[in-house]
Amino acid sequence: MGLFDIIKGQRPAKRANIDSLFALSTSYLTLSVNLSLPSTGRAAVCFKPIASGEFEDVIRDMDQLLDIAGRTTGTSVERHEDDYGFVWIVLEDESFEDLVTTAHMVNQTIEERGFSEQLLCSVFGFRDEEREQPVDLVYAYKRGTFYPFVPTGEKKRDNARELRLKAVLEKEMPVEQELERWYPVWGAPVSSN
């Protein structure tokens, strides 16, 4: 970036450290054993598609990679578009490590091809068996941080539970410290079937 770019107000987009997704793998024991939050076996990567031949090439390449990865790891993949026009790449696998690795691959593929600004988040589904409620861990791509999201009903969430989870998880992974950035991700397709 040169001085002229700064004067014009143009700055390259800050790239998040998508490798911080792997912190979730190392935190899984705490989540599943200490917090009694087993994985639903589902994760999803959300992005905003754009009408561009280059972006369509990225999606085609990613589909081929996912097909190969699915045959190797057993991860099943589906795609759907939500009511807001966002695309969700939904991953399902009994192996939590495979979910994290495949989600990382999707994020990395989009980022490496120059479309990182289209990435929104990755969401990993868990189930609080004691309370019989879903608990999602959201990875905010642009911030490179996680935050818990505990939906309790139609457009309602359990903020107190989210803060208790934050207190435990921030010792193990990069947790978003600015609570106003804990955007609700209603209807993320990561609940168990």
Tab-separated table of C-alpha atoms in Angstrom:
chain	number	residue	atom	x	y	z
A	1	MET	CA	0.000	0.000	0.000
A	2	GLY	CA	1.448	3.335	-1.023
A	3	LEU	CA	1.012	6.894	0.170
A	4	PHE	CA	-1.362	7.611	-2.718
A	5	ASP	CA	-3.670	4.790	-1.568
A	6	ILE	CA	-3.749	6.243	1.950
A	7	ILE	CA	-4.545	9.738	0.657
A	8	LYS	CA	-7.383	8.381	-1.508
A	9	GLY	CA	-8.715	6.506	1.501
A	10	GLN	CA	-8.206	3.120	-0.078
A	11	ARG	CA	-6.857	0.435	2.154
A	12	PRO	CA	-6.577	-3.232	1.499
A	13	ALA	CA	-9.077	-5.305	3.442
A	14	LYS	CA	-7.653	-6.596	6.694
A	15	ARG	CA	-7.299	-10.353	6.495
A	16	ALA	CA	-8.396	-12.304	9.500
A	17	ASN	CA	-6.348	-15.142	10.857
A	18	ILE	CA	-8.566	-18.004	9.717
A	19	ASP	CA	-6.128	-20.397	11.344
A	20	SER	CA	-7.687	-19.335	14.647
A	21	LEU	CA	-10.541	-21.668	13.645
A	22	PHE	CA	-8.284	-24.494	14.795
A	23	ALA	CA	-8.539	-23.168	18.372
A	24	LEU	CA	-11.983	-24.751	18.338
A	25	SER	CA	-10.449	-28.206	17.861
A	26	THR	CA	-8.247	-27.776	20.901
A	27	SER	CA	-11.186	-26.433	22.944
A	28	TYR	CA	-13.492	-29.299	22.054
A	29	LEU	CA	-12.630	-31.328	25.152
A	30	THR	CA	-13.631	-28.408	27.385
A	31	LEU	CA	-16.842	-27.921	25.433
A	32	SER	CA	-17.918	-31.552	25.368
A	33	VAL	CA	-16.703	-32.745	28.771
A	34	ASN	CA	-16.402	-29.780	31.124
A	35	LEU	CA	-19.376	-27.812	29.764
A	36	SER	CA	-21.478	-30.829	28.666
A	37	LEU	CA	-21.903	-29.383	25.187
A	38	PRO	CA	-21.507	-32.173	22.642
A	39	SER	CA	-21.316	-31.247	18.985
A	40	THR	CA	-24.415	-31.645	16.841
A	41	GLY	CA	-22.065	-32.934	14.143
A	42	ARG	CA	-22.926	-29.915	12.003
A	43	ALA	CA	-21.169	-26.704	11.034
A	44	ALA	CA	-21.854	-24.103	8.366
A	45	VAL	CA	-19.941	-21.392	6.547
A	46	CYS	CA	-21.957	-18.366	5.482
A	47	PHE	CA	-21.048	-15.983	2.668
A	48	LYS	CA	-22.661	-13.422	0.397
A	49	PRO	CA	-22.498	-14.552	-3.233
A	50	ILE	CA	-21.835	-12.073	-6.017
A	51	ALA	CA	-22.680	-12.264	-9.696
A	52	SER	CA	-19.219	-12.645	-11.136
A	53	GLY	CA	-17.632	-15.239	-13.356
A	54	GLU	CA	-14.555	-15.296	-11.131
A	55	PHE	CA	-16.625	-15.907	-8.013
A	56	GLU	CA	-18.559	-18.679	-9.756
A	57	ASP	CA	-15.194	-20.278	-10.641
A	58	VAL	CA	-14.250	-20.156	-6.940
A	59	ILE	CA	-17.499	-21.890	-5.996
A	60	ARG	CA	-16.965	-24.567	-8.659
A	61	ASP	CA	-13.406	-25.183	-7.426
A	62	MET	CA	-14.613	-25.285	-3.831
A	63	ASP	CA	-17.316	-27.809	-4.756
A	64	GLN	CA	-14.657	-30.064	-6.276
A	65	LEU	CA	-12.485	-29.759	-3.155
A	66	LEU	CA	-15.479	-30.509	-0.924
A	67	ASP	CA	-16.336	-33.549	-3.003
A	68	ILE	CA	-12.796	-34.887	-2.630
A	69	ALA	CA	-12.715	-34.055	1.083
A	70	GLY	CA	-16.109	-35.683	1.569
A	71	ARG	CA	-14.935	-38.923	-0.001
A	72	THR	CA	-11.800	-38.869	2.157
A	73	THR	CA	-13.315	-37.881	5.517
A	74	GLY	CA	-16.961	-38.806	5.156
A	75	THR	CA	-18.084	-35.201	5.606
A	76	SER	CA	-21.396	-34.614	3.858
A	77	VAL	CA	-22.010	-31.229	2.280
A	78	GLU	CA	-25.144	-29.396	1.282
A	79	ARG	CA	-25.764	-25.828	0.248
A	80	HIS	CA	-28.741	-23.587	0.687
A	81	GLU	CA	-29.628	-19.930	0.380
A	82	ASP	CA	-31.440	-18.191	3.226
A	83	ASP	CA	-34.154	-15.533	3.055
A	84	TYR	CA	-31.523	-12.763	3.020
A	85	GLY	CA	-29.654	-14.107	-0.009
A	86	PHE	CA	-26.724	-15.520	1.973
A	87	VAL	CA	-25.371	-18.926	0.996
A	88	TRP	CA	-24.670	-21.534	3.677
A	89	ILE	CA	-22.259	-24.400	3.045
A	90	VAL	CA	-23.552	-26.911	5.591
A	91	LEU	CA	-21.161	-29.623	6.735
A	92	GLU	CA	-22.088	-32.761	8.626
A	93	ASP	CA	-19.635	-35.213	10.147
A	94	GLU	CA	-19.335	-37.246	13.334
A	95	SER	CA	-15.687	-36.202	13.593
A	96	PHE	CA	-15.445	-32.722	15.069
A	97	GLU	CA	-11.878	-32.363	13.768
A	98	ASP	CA	-13.111	-33.016	10.224
A	99	LEU	CA	-15.825	-30.350	10.624
A	100	VAL	CA	-13.279	-27.754	11.711
A	101	THR	CA	-10.791	-28.707	8.992
A	102	THR	CA	-13.422	-28.630	6.247
A	103	ALA	CA	-14.852	-25.295	7.442
A	104	HIS	CA	-11.304	-23.920	7.393
A	105	MET	CA	-10.842	-25.189	3.838
A	106	VAL	CA	-14.018	-23.417	2.669
A	107	ASN	CA	-12.954	-20.140	4.301
A	108	GLN	CA	-9.409	-20.443	2.979
A	109	THR	CA	-10.518	-21.212	-0.586
A	110	ILE	CA	-12.726	-18.126	-0.738
A	111	GLU	CA	-10.079	-15.952	0.906
A	112	GLU	CA	-7.166	-17.102	-1.237
A	113	ARG	CA	-9.086	-16.350	-4.421
A	114	GLY	CA	-9.567	-12.718	-3.351
A	115	PHE	CA	-13.157	-12.801	-2.098
A	116	SER	CA	-12.586	-12.578	1.647
A	117	GLU	CA	-14.989	-9.632	1.892
A	118	GLN	CA	-17.809	-12.035	0.971
A	119	LEU	CA	-17.208	-14.262	4.033
A	120	LEU	CA	-19.510	-13.569	6.967
A	121	CYS	CA	-19.116	-16.281	9.577
A	122	SER	CA	-18.765	-19.942	10.376
A	123	VAL	CA	-21.139	-21.477	12.904
A	124	PHE	CA	-20.586	-24.692	14.857
A	125	GLY	CA	-23.556	-26.380	16.499
A	126	PHE	CA	-23.586	-27.792	20.019
A	127	ARG	CA	-26.354	-29.090	22.236
A	128	ASP	CA	-26.779	-28.240	25.914
A	129	GLU	CA	-28.291	-31.553	26.955
A	130	GLU	CA	-29.035	-30.417	30.495
A	131	ARG	CA	-31.086	-27.417	29.363
A	132	GLU	CA	-32.173	-29.081	26.117
A	133	GLN	CA	-31.241	-26.065	24.039
A	134	PRO	CA	-28.896	-25.352	21.151
A	135	VAL	CA	-25.635	-23.521	21.714
A	136	ASP	CA	-23.840	-22.178	18.683
A	137	LEU	CA	-20.265	-20.976	18.499
A	138	VAL	CA	-19.954	-18.289	15.862
A	139	TYR	CA	-16.621	-17.513	14.251
A	140	ALA	CA	-16.759	-13.900	13.034
A	141	TYR	CA	-14.477	-14.006	10.037
A	142	LYS	CA	-13.628	-10.318	9.820
A	143	ARG	CA	-12.686	-10.172	13.515
A	144	GLY	CA	-10.981	-13.557	13.761
A	145	THR	CA	-12.860	-14.265	17.003
A	146	PHE	CA	-15.537	-16.553	18.379
A	147	TYR	CA	-18.605	-15.815	20.452
A	148	PRO	CA	-21.350	-18.016	21.885
A	149	PHE	CA	-24.910	-17.611	20.677
A	150	VAL	CA	-27.682	-19.297	22.667
A	151	PRO	CA	-31.064	-18.963	20.946
A	152	THR	CA	-34.014	-19.733	23.223
A	153	GLY	CA	-36.958	-19.133	20.954
A	154	GLU	CA	-38.315	-16.853	18.299
A	155	LYS	CA	-35.789	-13.987	18.190
A	156	LYS	CA	-34.827	-14.517	21.856
A	157	ARG	CA	-31.458	-15.423	23.268
A	158	ASP	CA	-29.981	-16.305	26.652
A	159	ASN	CA	-27.479	-13.481	27.242
A	160	ALA	CA	-26.582	-14.643	30.754
A	161	ARG	CA	-25.666	-18.125	29.477
A	162	GLU	CA	-23.630	-16.575	26.660
A	163	LEU	CA	-21.621	-14.510	29.179
A	164	ARG	CA	-20.987	-17.556	31.383
A	165	LEU	CA	-19.715	-19.454	28.339
A	166	LYS	CA	-17.508	-16.493	27.398
A	167	ALA	CA	-15.845	-16.595	30.817
A	168	VAL	CA	-14.817	-20.225	30.306
A	169	LEU	CA	-14.039	-20.148	26.581
A	170	GLU	CA	-11.886	-17.023	26.521
A	171	LYS	CA	-9.181	-18.998	28.327
A	172	GLU	CA	-8.992	-21.389	25.380
A	173	MET	CA	-9.801	-19.479	22.204
A	174	PRO	CA	-9.956	-15.929	20.840
A	175	VAL	CA	-13.358	-14.677	22.075
A	176	GLU	CA	-14.831	-11.399	20.842
A	177	GLN	CA	-14.533	-8.915	23.701
A	178	GLU	CA	-16.876	-6.269	22.247
A	179	LEU	CA	-20.289	-7.664	23.162
A	180	GLU	CA	-22.081	-5.383	20.706
A	181	ARG	CA	-20.419	-7.452	17.964
A	182	TRP	CA	-22.126	-10.646	19.148
A	183	TYR	CA	-24.638	-10.574	16.329
A	184	PRO	CA	-27.440	-13.113	16.538
A	185	VAL	CA	-27.304	-15.740	13.811
A	186	TRP	CA	-30.944	-16.821	13.743
A	187	GLY	CA	-31.710	-20.032	11.908
A	188	ALA	CA	-28.138	-21.184	11.339
A	189	PRO	CA	-28.455	-24.698	9.881
A	190	VAL	CA	-26.323	-26.398	12.543
A	191	SER	CA	-28.905	-28.005	14.817
A	192	SER	CA	-28.966	-31.773	14.972
A	193	ASN	CA	-31.437	-33.433	12.662
